[in-house]
Every structure is written in C-alpha cells, then in structure tokens.
Amino acid sequence: MKDALSFESVTKKYGEFTALDNVSLDIKAGEFMTLLGPSGSGKTTMLMTIGGFVEPSAGHVTLDGQRITHLPPENRNFGLVFQGYALFPHLTVWENVFYPLRVRGMRKAEAEPKVRDVLDLIQLSHLAERFPKQLSGGQQQRVALARALVFSPELLLLDEPLSALDRALRKDLQRELKDLHERVGTTFIYVTHDQEEALSMSDRIAILRDGQIEQLGTPSQLYEKPSSIFVANFLGKSNFVPVDDLTVEGGEVRYSVGQDRFRLSRGDMSIPQSGELSLALRPERLTLYANHKDAPENCIAGKVVKVTYFGQLYEAIVSTQAAGDLLVTVDLAQNEPRIGDQVWLGWAIDSGVILAGRPVESDDAYAG
Amino acid sequence: MATDANRQSVEMSRIVAWMTTCFLVLPILIVIPVSFTPKRYLSMPAGDWSLRHYEVLISGGWLSSIGDSLLVAICSALLALAMGTLFAVGHWRLNNGVTRNLRLLLLLPMIVPPIVHAVAFYQAWSILDLLDTYLGLILVHTMKALPFVVLSVTASLVNLDPRLEQASRSLGASSRQTLFYILLPQVRPGMLAGGIFAFITSWDEIIVAIFITSRAVYTLPKRIWDGLFDNVDPAIAALGTIMIIITAIGLLIKDRYEKAQKT
Ligand SMILES: Nc1ncnc2c1ncn2[C@@H]1O[C@H](COP(=O)(O)OP(=O)(O)OP(=O)(O)O)[C@@H](O)[C@H]1O
Ligand SMILES: [Mg+2]
C-alpha cells in the first residue's frame, strides 16, 4: 500500500514547551491509524497539524509526496470530527451535512442526493429537519461523521469522537465506525486515550508519550511485544518481574528471578542486555496450578491473597517470594481460586518480554 | 413552613419589582396625556382633548429634524455595527496583546466625559472642515456607538465554541464564508442589541451635536433643546409620546424575535 500521509521530523513548540518532538510517521492509504497516549502527550496537536490548524515549528507534513505543511485547512479536503462534535447549532441536521457542499458552490437541489446518501449511511434520514440540540449524544456524533464524510475527504481525522458517550453506546458506535471505515475505504486517523478502543478498531497504533512516538505497530504487536515498560503498562495490564543474570544463547534466553532460573524463547525480540531489566508478563499468560508436577518448566510458588470476580473471569493476586505480588486472570472453566490457597504459577517459554528498566510506581500505571 | 416563607418572599419580590417599574415608568408616561392638551403650554388636559400638537409635528421644522436624526442614527448605527462586529470577531479570533489594547482604546468613548469629547471634536472637525456636516456628525456618533456594539457582540461570542470556526474551515469554507455562514448567525442577538444601542446612542445624543452642528444639520434633540429656550412647547410631549410608542414596538419585536429563537 502507498503512503497517504507522512510526518517528516515534525516538531511543534509552544514557547519553551515541546508538544511534538521530531515525530516521523507514515500512514498508509485506507488505513485505520490510531494515535493513543495519555493526556497531554500531543495527540490533538498531531491531529491538528494534519488538519492544518497547528503549524509545525520544524519538519514537514506530506500528502502523496506533496508538502502540505503550510496549506490552509480549507484547502486540504480532510474531514475532521472534533471532540464534542462542533455541529453548527443554528443549522438543521440536513443543513449541517449540506454545509461542506454549500461552501464548494453546490446548490441544494444538486446536493440533495449526496446528503440523503450519507444520512442513510448513518441512519438518520428521519431526523434531517432537527437541530443539533434536539439530538442525543450518539445521534450528534453520527451527524458530525456524516458532515465530515459527505464531501469524500481524502482523510478522516477523528479526535476522541466517542469519549463523551456512555459505555454501551460507545461499543455500538465503535462497531459502526469500523464498518463505515470498511465501506468507504477512506484513511481514518483516530485519536483516543481508550486503549480497548484502540486495540479493537485499529490497523495500526502509534503510542505517544511526551510528544514522541514511543512505539508503532499493529494492536497485537503492541500488546504482545511492547518495547518499553510504558507501553506494556499503558496497553492493558502487566506484571513486571525484576530479572538478573540474563544470558542469550542462540534462540534462547535464560534469566533469574531470585534463586530460580527461567527460559524464554527469543523469537525475533531484541533483548536489552545491560542495566536493570524486567520481565513483562500479561496476567492472562499466567496459569494457576495446584501441584508442582502439573506446572510447566517456568513456574514459581505462591499464595493467593486476593480474588476479584469480573463476571467473565476472576482476577487473583498471588504473593510470591521471588517476584512479589503477581496479577493472574483465571477463566471460569478453571477452579475458582480461594484466598490462602498454596499454588504454582506457570507460564510458557514463549510468554513474556524482557524490557529495560524497572517500573516506577508512577501515575502512568494502568492509565487509560 | 418553608413553602409559606418561600411564597411570602416571592410575593415580596414581586411587589418590589412592580414598585420599581412604576417609579421608572410613570413619570415618562405623564407625557402621553400632556401631549393631548389643547393649551399652548405644558398642562394636563381637563376633559378637552386635541391633536393640535401632533399637527405641529408634521408641519414646522420638526419633520426635517426627525429626518436628520433618523439619517444620522441609521448611518452611524450601521457603520458602528459593521466595524464593531468585525472588530469583536477579530479580537475573539486573535485575542493577542494588540487586539486587547485596541479594545481598550475602542471602549474609551464610554469613559471620556461627553463634554471633553465635544470640545475635542469641535477643534478637530474645524480643522478638517467637517463642522455642521452629516458626515462629521455620523463619524462622531459612530465612534460613540462603537463600544456598545463591541461589548454586546463580544458578550455573545463568549459562549461561542471556537471549534465551530475550525470545523467550518476543515469542511472547506474560506474565512469569509465562515464569517458569514457560521460566526455572524451565531452573534446575531448581540448584533441586534448592539445595533439598537448604537441607534439610541445617536438618536438622543445632544452634547456633541450642540458643539459641531448648527443649521445644515439639525437633529431632533437639538431642536427640542433649542425649543425649550423659547417656550415650553407641548409638541415636545407629542414627540415624546410617539417615541415611546416606537420604542415599545421595537422592544416587542425584539422580544418576539428572541422567543422565536428559543423554540
Ligand atoms: N496552544 C497551546 N499553547 C501552549 N501549549 C499547548 C497548546 N496546545 C497544546 N499545548 C500543550 O501541548 C501538550 C499536548 O497537547 P494535546 O492537546 O496535543 O494533548 P492530547 O494528547 O490531545 O491530550 P488530551 O488527551 O488531554 O486531549 C499539552 O501539554 C498542552 O498543554
Ligand atoms: Mg486532545
């Protein structure tokens, strides 16, 4: 696939503060690209740079190889859906959707079929004569989408379009958005700080941190092979076990936790070899065993200290001597863990990633 | 009982509101009966009514003064409205040091005592040869009306979501299209209020008018003022009555308009 949009070493400074720090990114045509990161990481700044509302202090934005860094927003032909929708309150739904065509010099009669089509697409034709304030949040959201799609933009930029909605509605609209993306085939650039949303919808995710891209990849790459503790922490939950005495022999890595040695098949991972190291282990990669003989080679003894029931699964905290408290998910098919149980925790030799550094107990933990 | 106390306080505030209204309105309404007196001086009609003072309004110089006042007030209100609205929108958009200082400068006519203004304009206009011209008076009234337009349009911009402008531009609208299709419709109530204030400011402005006009431009307030020296003419009461009626109609229209906007 060809690149639709590229960031070439884009930096944006507000006075002394650097909101975007030398960001480079290639977005492919037709891709669903998500920008994910904590509050203040520069997501909106990046989106507004694409939209033409923020001018980079250095670097360039290109579209199909053409530099558009200084092109005014109205000449870019990008659809933009704002957080809070920004519908025009004095215009009806129909007029809101007609607006982009109107400013392009189209007359009402000419535009009618196009407007109808998009309103049908978002299933709001019956509300065409209403004003925005007479619509529910979800309906307003869909009007904003229709308005941004009606002029067949080359890109659709969405800034946390679902964050104002309640959870159930958000799930519905996530599915609709994904559907829409497949049907219209437009490149979507989607900003969110909701990691679940990002994982379930995106082709690729760029994780932003302090104005830089921390990691870029498909949802499963990011989830299974995070490149830093920050990413592992930000996407989903993770245990971090301090490890020492790391040795790499061919395709195999050996590491110690406390007195015990463990094995890890290396795959195509790059293993940091110096400094403090941690093993990141997802709670769902850990399994509880009652007896040592059932447990796999990588295992560690502990005691269940807390159990939380979540409907579709349990989460248990197991206290271990060598690795501290570890979070484990237990699905309902297994025996219910009980507080005080002496257990063995096992994980496969291809589970876990070795990351540089040790987690700090910071506000980054479990963000999003 | 809490509800009783509540009802009492509601009653009390209603009474106070009505008393205030009477205090404000009754003295003004006095001019209505007075305008129908058959006598040649200001007095209450004692059972005998007459429209002679209304006839005087149609003849004499009154009509031409009403014309002058209307012309000056409409022109200066429109000018102030255009300039003030554009300034307020520009300030809202940029909101930097320059526009903030300019804004203070624009609001100055509200702070400077009218008499100081009048003397200053007299001096300036005599140099520019604008004394006793429509243009001269319209310019002054525009300046005096500008703060009202700027303030009321700024007030209706405060609640305006800045993203509407960004949305409009991202949808392909030029700055000018955004101004006319999105921003101005949003600030219409402020423009209406500002325009009415601007009109009234000019309509009853007298101090500067006395200084910089004499015969070629002869506005209504100035004619009334001059008339008061000769004799206290009940025609002034007739004029007052007409103006009250016009104002009441204007307020009714504005009220209707605002109600229609709300639904
Ligand atoms: N106009 C501005 N002037 C100064 N600083 C700004 C400006 N706009 C953004 N910033 C700063 O740039 C940083 C990134 O802002 P941005 O809006 O891109 O964050 P974000 O990732 O979208 O966060 P959120 O999830 O809260 O929306 C923030 O620290 C913010 O304070
Ligand atoms: Mg943001």
XYZ file of C-alpha atoms and ligand atoms in Angstrom:
663
model
C 0.000 0.000 0.000
C 1.203 3.503 -0.705
C 1.681 6.132 1.947
C -1.157 8.607 2.088
C 0.229 10.929 4.688
C 3.651 11.349 6.221
C 5.164 13.251 9.078
C 8.772 14.152 8.359
C 10.573 15.049 11.590
C 7.768 17.303 12.736
C 8.438 19.390 15.825
C 5.936 21.731 17.420
C 6.986 24.116 20.165
C 4.777 26.332 22.259
C 7.330 28.751 23.651
C 9.754 26.614 25.627
C 7.397 23.652 25.712
C 7.799 20.945 23.062
C 4.417 19.429 22.241
C 5.699 17.327 19.319
C 9.313 16.247 19.369
C 10.759 15.248 15.990
C 7.899 12.955 15.035
C 8.096 10.879 11.868
C 5.232 8.654 10.815
C 3.941 7.181 7.553
C 0.244 6.490 7.299
C -0.908 4.186 4.503
C -3.831 4.908 2.223
C -7.020 3.344 3.546
C -5.505 2.554 6.904
C -7.197 2.893 10.281
C -4.404 4.537 12.258
C -4.873 5.300 15.928
C -2.918 7.810 17.960
C -3.014 6.645 21.534
C -1.440 8.205 24.573
C -2.054 9.749 27.961
C -3.486 13.223 28.355
C -1.101 15.902 27.173
C 1.013 13.522 25.110
C 0.370 15.511 21.922
C -2.397 13.534 20.193
C -4.606 16.515 19.421
C -1.597 18.596 18.435
C -0.637 15.911 15.944
C -4.148 15.673 14.527
C -4.455 19.440 14.266
C -1.125 19.553 12.479
C -2.573 17.189 9.905
C -5.760 19.269 9.758
C -3.754 22.437 9.192
C -4.688 24.229 12.392
C -1.298 23.826 14.028
C 1.744 24.907 12.091
C 4.874 22.836 12.836
C 7.901 24.693 14.179
C 10.086 22.364 12.098
C 9.636 19.470 9.714
C 7.024 18.733 7.101
C 3.728 17.035 6.532
C 3.311 15.449 3.117
C 0.283 14.064 1.335
C 1.015 11.697 -1.561
C 4.537 13.115 -1.581
C 3.395 16.750 -1.780
C 4.301 19.050 1.078
C 1.149 20.446 2.664
C 2.761 21.894 5.778
C 1.589 25.427 5.054
C -1.616 24.699 3.181
C -4.604 26.341 4.908
C -7.126 23.894 6.401
C -9.918 24.749 3.952
C -7.755 23.665 1.021
C -6.817 20.266 2.426
C -10.027 18.346 1.839
C -9.741 16.401 5.108
C -12.806 15.546 7.155
C -12.426 16.409 10.803
C -14.609 15.134 13.624
C -13.988 17.075 16.796
C -14.235 16.006 20.359
C -17.681 17.383 21.264
C -18.663 17.308 17.565
C -18.794 21.084 16.913
C -22.063 20.892 14.994
C -23.428 24.240 13.839
C -26.231 24.945 16.306
C -28.193 27.276 14.040
C -28.401 24.769 11.191
C -30.546 21.640 10.965
C -29.049 18.191 10.551
C -29.648 18.423 6.808
C -28.053 21.873 6.598
C -25.097 20.779 8.702
C -24.397 17.921 6.326
C -25.035 20.170 3.310
C -22.571 22.786 4.583
C -19.339 21.370 3.094
C -21.092 21.099 -0.281
C -22.580 24.573 0.038
C -19.184 26.205 0.576
C -17.989 24.344 -2.514
C -20.630 26.169 -4.504
C -23.143 23.357 -4.839
C -26.834 24.193 -4.929
C -29.374 22.480 -2.689
C -31.090 20.509 -5.424
C -27.744 19.282 -6.702
C -26.576 18.255 -3.244
C -29.808 16.598 -2.144
C -28.964 13.040 -3.303
C -25.483 13.170 -1.747
C -26.792 14.442 1.577
C -29.534 11.778 1.524
C -26.960 9.080 0.887
C -24.774 9.927 3.857
C -27.772 10.451 6.099
C -28.950 6.985 5.065
C -25.480 5.634 5.708
C -25.641 6.812 9.315
C -29.368 6.012 9.553
C -30.521 9.488 10.472
C -32.605 10.438 7.426
C -35.723 10.651 9.558
C -34.145 13.356 11.750
C -32.921 15.579 8.922
C -35.023 18.567 9.950
C -33.974 18.570 13.601
C -31.485 20.976 15.134
C -28.383 19.546 16.830
C -29.591 20.309 20.356
C -32.679 18.179 19.689
C -30.489 15.094 19.182
C -28.985 12.615 21.611
C -25.211 12.466 22.033
C -24.888 9.414 19.802
C -27.007 10.986 17.089
C -24.975 14.198 17.184
C -21.852 12.119 16.888
C -23.201 10.467 13.756
C -24.179 13.798 12.220
C -20.634 15.024 12.781
C -19.411 11.922 10.957
C -21.827 12.425 8.084
C -20.769 16.047 7.750
C -17.113 15.057 7.618
C -17.762 12.311 5.045
C -20.188 13.961 2.628
C -17.511 15.670 0.552
C -15.494 12.464 0.109
C -12.440 13.687 2.012
C -9.065 12.134 1.388
C -8.592 11.554 5.088
C -10.916 11.430 8.032
C -9.475 12.816 11.268
C -11.277 11.929 14.462
C -10.395 13.418 17.850
C -11.798 11.244 20.624
C -15.146 11.109 18.853
C -16.703 8.720 21.336
C -15.339 9.951 24.638
C -18.494 11.857 25.574
C -20.727 8.790 25.256
C -21.615 6.146 27.781
C -20.037 2.742 27.583
C -22.788 0.777 25.867
C -23.337 3.380 23.177
C -19.604 3.663 22.701
C -19.384 -0.050 21.932
C -22.153 0.243 19.311
C -20.590 3.225 17.657
C -17.154 1.604 17.661
C -18.615 -1.192 15.591
C -20.419 1.262 13.300
C -17.266 3.295 12.810
C -15.265 0.216 11.955
C -17.975 -0.839 9.488
C -18.010 2.597 7.976
C -14.263 2.519 7.559
C -14.512 -0.730 5.642
C -17.348 0.531 3.452
C -15.981 3.954 2.483
C -12.333 2.912 2.370
C -11.104 6.348 3.454
C -7.974 6.635 5.576
C -9.010 7.147 9.193
C -6.728 8.834 11.711
C -8.217 8.291 15.078
C -7.253 9.842 18.408
C -8.218 8.189 21.634
C -6.938 7.591 25.105
C -9.085 4.496 25.490
C -6.763 1.526 24.999
C -9.541 -1.006 24.464
C -10.983 1.131 21.700
C -7.578 1.430 20.103
C -6.911 -2.313 20.254
C -10.253 -3.352 18.817
C -10.527 -0.857 15.964
C -7.113 -0.037 14.591
C -4.978 -1.431 11.807
C -2.007 0.195 13.486
C -1.494 2.172 16.663
C 1.074 4.849 17.396
C 1.626 5.254 21.110
C 2.535 8.793 22.022
C 4.399 9.888 25.096
C 5.577 13.424 25.809
C 5.351 14.425 22.162
C 7.222 11.422 20.811
C 6.102 8.154 19.272
C 7.017 5.543 21.842
C 6.040 2.569 19.702
C 4.266 1.945 16.420
C 2.687 -1.325 15.362
C -0.376 -3.469 14.964
C -2.536 -3.941 18.065
C -1.219 -7.458 18.663
C 2.418 -6.412 18.178
C 1.988 -3.684 20.740
C 0.121 -5.867 23.146
C 2.285 -8.966 22.894
C 5.657 -7.357 22.284
C 5.696 -3.952 23.946
C 9.072 -2.278 23.536
C 9.015 -0.465 26.846
C 7.544 -0.626 30.279
C 5.496 2.455 29.437
C 3.779 0.712 26.529
C 3.245 -2.515 28.442
C 1.677 -0.526 31.216
C -0.384 1.719 29.014
C -1.904 -1.054 26.905
C -3.658 -3.436 29.192
C -2.321 -4.741 32.479
C 1.040 -6.293 33.012
C 3.176 -7.791 35.749
C 6.764 -6.625 35.912
C 9.235 -9.035 37.479
C 12.787 -7.840 38.116
C 15.271 -10.227 36.481
C 19.084 -10.644 36.647
C 21.868 -12.759 35.185
C 20.495 -12.638 31.695
C 22.232 -14.831 29.145
C 21.425 -15.222 25.482
C 22.387 -18.445 23.690
C 21.181 -18.569 20.115
C 17.417 -18.520 20.126
C 17.160 -18.896 23.852
C 17.316 -16.506 26.739
C 17.886 -17.505 30.321
C 17.179 -15.289 33.262
C 16.991 -15.464 37.038
C 14.237 -14.352 39.303
C 15.540 -14.597 42.852
C 17.301 -18.021 43.083
C 15.472 -19.630 40.178
C 16.454 -19.789 36.510
C 13.881 -19.485 33.745
C 13.827 -19.926 29.991
C 12.456 -17.718 27.247
C 12.445 -18.452 23.534
C 13.749 -15.396 21.893
C 11.813 -15.268 18.621
C 12.605 -12.020 16.830
C 12.731 -9.983 20.012
C 15.629 -7.673 20.622
C 16.849 -8.272 24.139
C 18.338 -5.424 26.131
C 21.440 -6.768 27.890
C 22.636 -4.107 30.234
C 21.220 -2.121 33.070
C 18.235 -3.102 35.122
C 15.860 -5.482 33.410
C 12.282 -6.545 33.907
C 10.164 -9.359 32.588
C 6.736 -8.150 31.489
C 4.127 -10.880 31.854
C 0.463 -10.397 30.958
C -1.922 -11.708 33.651
C -3.661 -13.898 31.059
C -0.335 -15.606 30.209
C -0.064 -16.902 33.767
C -1.828 -20.080 34.815
C -2.584 -21.365 38.314
C -1.681 -24.963 39.234
C -2.446 -26.753 42.471
C 0.559 -29.109 42.197
C 4.122 -28.620 41.113
C 4.041 -31.690 38.857
C 1.268 -30.212 36.670
C 3.051 -26.906 36.259
C 5.303 -26.154 33.263
C 9.023 -25.616 33.444
C 8.710 -21.860 34.087
C 6.913 -21.766 37.388
C 7.012 -20.137 40.739
C 5.337 -20.875 44.074
C 2.961 -18.501 45.793
C -0.142 -17.968 47.846
C -3.447 -16.460 46.696
C -4.047 -13.252 48.653
C -6.916 -11.647 46.770
C -9.630 -12.742 44.355
C -11.922 -10.454 42.377
C -14.851 -11.724 40.333
C -15.476 -9.972 36.998
C -18.326 -11.986 35.518
C -16.440 -13.491 32.618
C -13.298 -14.210 34.673
C -11.559 -13.970 38.017
C -8.550 -11.886 38.801
C -6.350 -13.211 41.540
C -3.336 -11.694 43.205
C -0.713 -14.254 44.103
C 2.002 -13.341 46.513
C 5.372 -14.924 45.665
C 8.678 -14.901 47.441
C 10.875 -14.110 44.475
C 8.659 -11.981 42.258
C 6.391 -10.158 44.657
C 2.657 -9.879 44.016
C 1.539 -11.102 40.596
C -1.795 -10.496 38.930
C -3.352 -13.571 37.259
C -6.565 -13.968 35.337
C -8.406 -17.229 35.795
C -11.216 -18.091 33.419
C -14.402 -19.646 34.711
C -13.605 -23.075 33.261
C -10.845 -23.435 35.842
C -11.419 -23.942 39.554
C -12.284 -20.840 41.468
C -9.179 -19.633 43.301
C -9.570 -19.178 47.039
C -7.707 -16.857 49.309
C -4.983 -18.717 51.180
C -4.525 -21.441 48.506
C -0.916 -22.528 48.028
C -0.438 -22.528 44.267
C 2.086 -22.738 41.478
C 2.137 -20.040 38.812
C 3.319 -21.172 35.410
C 3.970 -19.548 32.072
C 5.059 -20.850 28.692
C 8.612 -20.306 27.488
C 7.391 -18.024 24.709
C 5.465 -15.811 27.128
C 6.759 -12.530 28.428
C 9.105 -9.880 27.161
C 12.359 -8.633 28.591
C 12.323 -4.845 28.900
C 14.890 -2.336 30.019
C 14.329 -0.621 33.325
C 12.205 -1.259 36.329
C 8.661 0.021 36.705
C 8.331 3.078 38.876
C 5.189 3.384 40.910
C 4.017 6.315 38.854
C 0.747 7.783 37.707
C 1.424 6.162 34.338
C 0.473 2.810 35.776
C -2.831 1.459 34.497
C -3.520 4.735 32.730
C -6.382 4.842 30.247
C -43.474 26.242 56.920
C -40.698 26.557 54.444
C -43.026 26.736 51.461
C -45.051 29.515 53.093
C -41.939 31.545 53.778
C -40.901 30.879 50.248
C -44.203 32.071 48.847
C -44.021 35.175 51.007
C -40.604 36.088 49.749
C -41.753 35.545 46.162
C -44.722 37.867 46.846
C -42.419 40.461 48.395
C -40.030 40.482 45.497
C -42.949 40.763 43.099
C -44.236 43.856 44.919
C -40.794 45.436 44.960
C -40.397 44.744 41.254
C -43.714 46.407 40.432
C -42.932 49.433 42.583
C -39.595 49.847 40.858
C -41.267 49.561 37.482
C -43.843 52.223 38.406
C -41.129 54.507 39.713
C -39.278 54.190 36.439
C -42.183 54.264 34.036
C -44.900 56.531 35.457
C -43.039 59.839 35.126
C -42.388 59.005 31.499
C -45.987 58.108 30.802
C -47.061 61.585 32.019
C -46.133 62.942 28.609
C -48.901 60.940 26.959
C -51.882 62.845 28.421
C -49.942 66.105 28.322
C -49.440 65.720 24.572
C -53.197 65.852 24.052
C -53.711 69.201 25.788
C -55.438 71.882 23.718
C -53.462 74.623 25.523
C -50.318 76.261 24.159
C -48.247 75.359 27.179
C -47.472 72.095 29.002
C -50.533 71.095 31.006
C -52.827 68.182 31.767
C -55.923 68.174 29.504
C -59.010 68.817 31.658
C -61.648 66.874 29.762
C -60.861 68.592 26.482
C -58.541 66.725 24.114
C -56.797 67.916 20.998
C -54.362 66.669 18.381
C -53.040 70.144 17.518
C -49.576 69.438 18.846
C -49.341 66.358 16.638
C -50.265 68.541 13.666
C -47.432 70.903 14.551
C -45.042 67.968 14.388
C -45.955 67.284 10.789
C -45.534 70.895 9.798
C -42.759 73.170 11.025
C -39.139 72.103 11.234
C -39.846 69.035 13.350
C -40.222 66.715 10.430
C -36.918 67.699 8.886
C -35.225 67.264 12.252
C -36.724 63.814 12.612
C -35.341 63.093 9.155
C -31.892 64.380 10.125
C -31.880 62.374 13.324
C -33.033 59.208 11.566
C -30.442 59.589 8.844
C -27.596 60.197 11.260
C -28.734 57.479 13.674
C -29.235 54.849 10.985
C -25.962 55.587 9.224
C -23.914 55.684 12.394
C -25.629 52.578 13.788
C -24.895 50.635 10.596
C -21.308 51.843 10.489
C -20.772 51.057 14.155
C -22.416 47.681 13.699
C -20.188 46.715 10.786
C -16.962 47.957 12.345
C -17.768 46.835 15.877
C -18.831 43.339 14.844
C -15.788 42.783 12.665
C -13.563 44.065 15.437
C -15.192 41.846 18.055
C -14.868 38.778 15.819
C -11.245 39.620 15.033
C -10.459 40.084 18.693
C -12.169 36.797 19.539
C -10.106 35.043 16.910
C -6.699 36.524 17.617
C -7.031 37.580 21.241
C -3.465 38.857 21.421
C -1.880 41.892 23.027
C -2.562 44.135 20.068
C -6.267 43.434 19.895
C -6.615 43.679 23.673
C -5.094 47.160 23.669
C -7.147 48.176 20.659
C -10.225 47.042 22.506
C -9.432 49.306 25.448
C -8.957 52.156 23.017
C -12.311 51.449 21.402
C -14.097 51.457 24.737
C -12.637 54.865 25.566
C -15.608 56.909 24.239
C -17.657 55.394 27.058
C -15.209 56.654 29.664
C -14.297 60.112 28.375
C -16.811 62.725 29.622
C -19.048 63.765 26.703
C -18.207 67.417 27.136
C -14.475 66.729 26.741
C -15.288 64.736 23.658
C -17.417 67.547 22.311
C -14.692 70.159 22.680
C -12.125 67.857 21.132
C -14.302 67.080 18.138
C -15.120 70.757 17.704
C -11.415 71.500 17.386
C -10.639 68.564 15.156
C -13.624 68.947 12.868
C -12.979 72.656 12.346
C -9.513 71.750 11.061
C -10.938 69.006 8.840
C -13.787 71.209 7.698
C -16.389 68.743 8.942
C -18.322 71.159 11.168
C -22.053 71.168 10.563
C -21.940 68.301 8.059
C -23.782 64.975 8.108
C -20.505 63.125 7.658
C -18.997 64.911 10.644
C -21.866 64.039 12.955
C -22.189 60.476 11.667
C -18.495 59.846 12.309
C -18.713 61.117 15.877
C -21.841 59.123 16.613
C -20.261 56.032 15.114
C -17.345 56.398 17.499
C -19.622 56.897 20.450
C -21.744 53.884 19.469
C -18.835 51.518 18.772
C -18.257 50.466 22.391
C -21.844 49.271 22.721
C -21.589 47.120 19.622
C -18.179 45.762 20.616
C -19.383 44.924 24.124
C -22.606 43.218 23.110
C -21.096 41.257 20.234
C -18.171 40.237 22.440
C -20.681 39.045 25.009
C -22.380 36.757 22.523
C -19.008 35.484 21.303
C -18.017 34.395 24.807
C -20.241 31.324 24.587
C -19.253 30.504 21.046
C -17.317 27.268 20.677
C -14.041 28.167 18.918
C -14.107 24.756 17.290
C -17.097 25.827 15.178
C -14.742 28.021 13.218
C -12.193 25.233 12.902
C -14.943 22.827 11.902
C -16.132 25.205 9.230
C -12.672 25.631 7.791
C -11.917 21.918 7.889
C -15.106 21.421 5.875
C -13.683 23.647 3.183
C -15.110 27.066 3.985
C -12.941 30.147 3.437
C -12.566 32.686 6.238
C -15.161 34.870 4.588
C -17.667 32.028 4.204
C -17.045 31.053 7.810
C -17.710 34.624 8.891
C -20.992 34.953 7.028
C -22.392 31.435 7.348
C -21.254 30.482 10.834
C -19.981 33.312 13.003
C -22.418 36.112 12.182
C -25.557 33.973 12.567
C -24.234 32.947 15.983
C -23.755 36.537 17.169
C -26.996 37.885 15.708
C -28.592 38.537 19.115
C -25.522 40.529 20.152
C -25.557 42.441 16.880
C -29.244 43.229 17.294
C -28.752 44.517 20.827
C -25.619 46.418 19.843
C -27.340 47.918 16.817
C -30.281 49.105 18.897
C -27.956 50.633 21.476
C -25.971 52.283 18.722
C -29.119 53.721 17.183
C -30.350 55.052 20.524
C -26.939 56.497 21.355
C -27.086 58.594 18.233
C -30.821 59.252 18.364
C -30.638 61.113 21.682
C -27.092 62.423 21.547
C -27.065 66.164 22.119
C -23.839 67.419 23.614
C -21.592 66.840 20.618
C -24.421 67.850 18.296
C -24.639 71.238 20.013
C -20.907 71.778 19.539
C -20.383 70.651 15.975
C -23.663 71.341 14.165
C -25.700 74.468 13.681
C -28.196 74.853 10.819
C -27.310 72.497 7.975
C -27.648 69.505 10.269
C -30.361 69.982 12.857
C -31.129 66.849 14.835
C -34.205 66.288 16.947
C -32.598 66.513 20.396
C -31.001 69.793 19.382
C -34.306 71.197 18.139
C -36.018 70.143 21.362
C -33.237 71.776 23.338
C -33.488 74.972 21.353
C -37.288 74.868 21.620
C -37.084 74.755 25.399
C -35.485 78.206 25.447
C -38.284 79.864 23.502
C -41.294 78.375 25.228
C -42.165 75.009 26.660
C -43.989 73.624 23.675
C -46.398 70.664 24.199
C -45.248 69.490 20.775
C -42.310 68.046 22.712
C -44.756 65.925 24.698
C -46.374 64.770 21.455
C -42.960 63.874 20.143
C -42.186 62.053 23.372
C -45.375 60.029 23.037
C -44.536 58.965 19.521
C -41.050 57.986 20.588
C -42.378 55.933 23.483
C -44.699 54.086 21.119
C -41.895 53.428 18.640
C -39.600 52.194 21.405
C -42.320 49.927 22.782
C -42.899 48.448 19.335
C -39.160 47.952 18.901
C -38.904 46.142 22.238
C -41.895 43.974 21.406
C -40.324 42.958 18.112
C -37.030 42.145 19.812
C -38.887 40.122 22.440
C -40.830 38.178 19.823
C -37.661 37.549 17.897
C -35.849 36.213 20.937
C -38.760 33.946 21.836
C -38.848 32.609 18.305
C -35.108 31.932 18.535
C -35.533 29.922 21.706
C -38.084 27.430 20.410
N -1.962 26.477 22.202
C -1.156 25.894 23.103
N -0.293 26.638 23.820
C 0.536 26.052 24.718
N 0.566 24.747 24.981
C -0.270 23.950 24.304
C -1.186 24.480 23.340
N -1.899 23.449 22.820
C -1.449 22.353 23.446
N -0.483 22.641 24.333
C 0.237 21.684 25.175
O 0.725 20.659 24.372
C 0.613 19.402 25.030
C -0.100 18.434 24.142
O -1.446 18.846 23.994
P -2.519 17.999 23.217
O -3.772 18.797 23.190
O -1.964 17.575 21.924
O -2.694 16.768 24.181
P -3.590 15.473 23.975
O -2.659 14.325 23.820
O -4.591 15.702 22.916
O -4.282 15.355 25.395
P -5.793 15.027 25.781
O -5.914 13.530 25.830
O -5.908 15.604 27.155
O -6.686 15.677 24.782
C -0.110 19.667 26.334
O 0.837 19.648 27.372
C -0.692 21.032 26.159
O -0.696 21.710 27.382
Mg -6.744 16.024 22.881
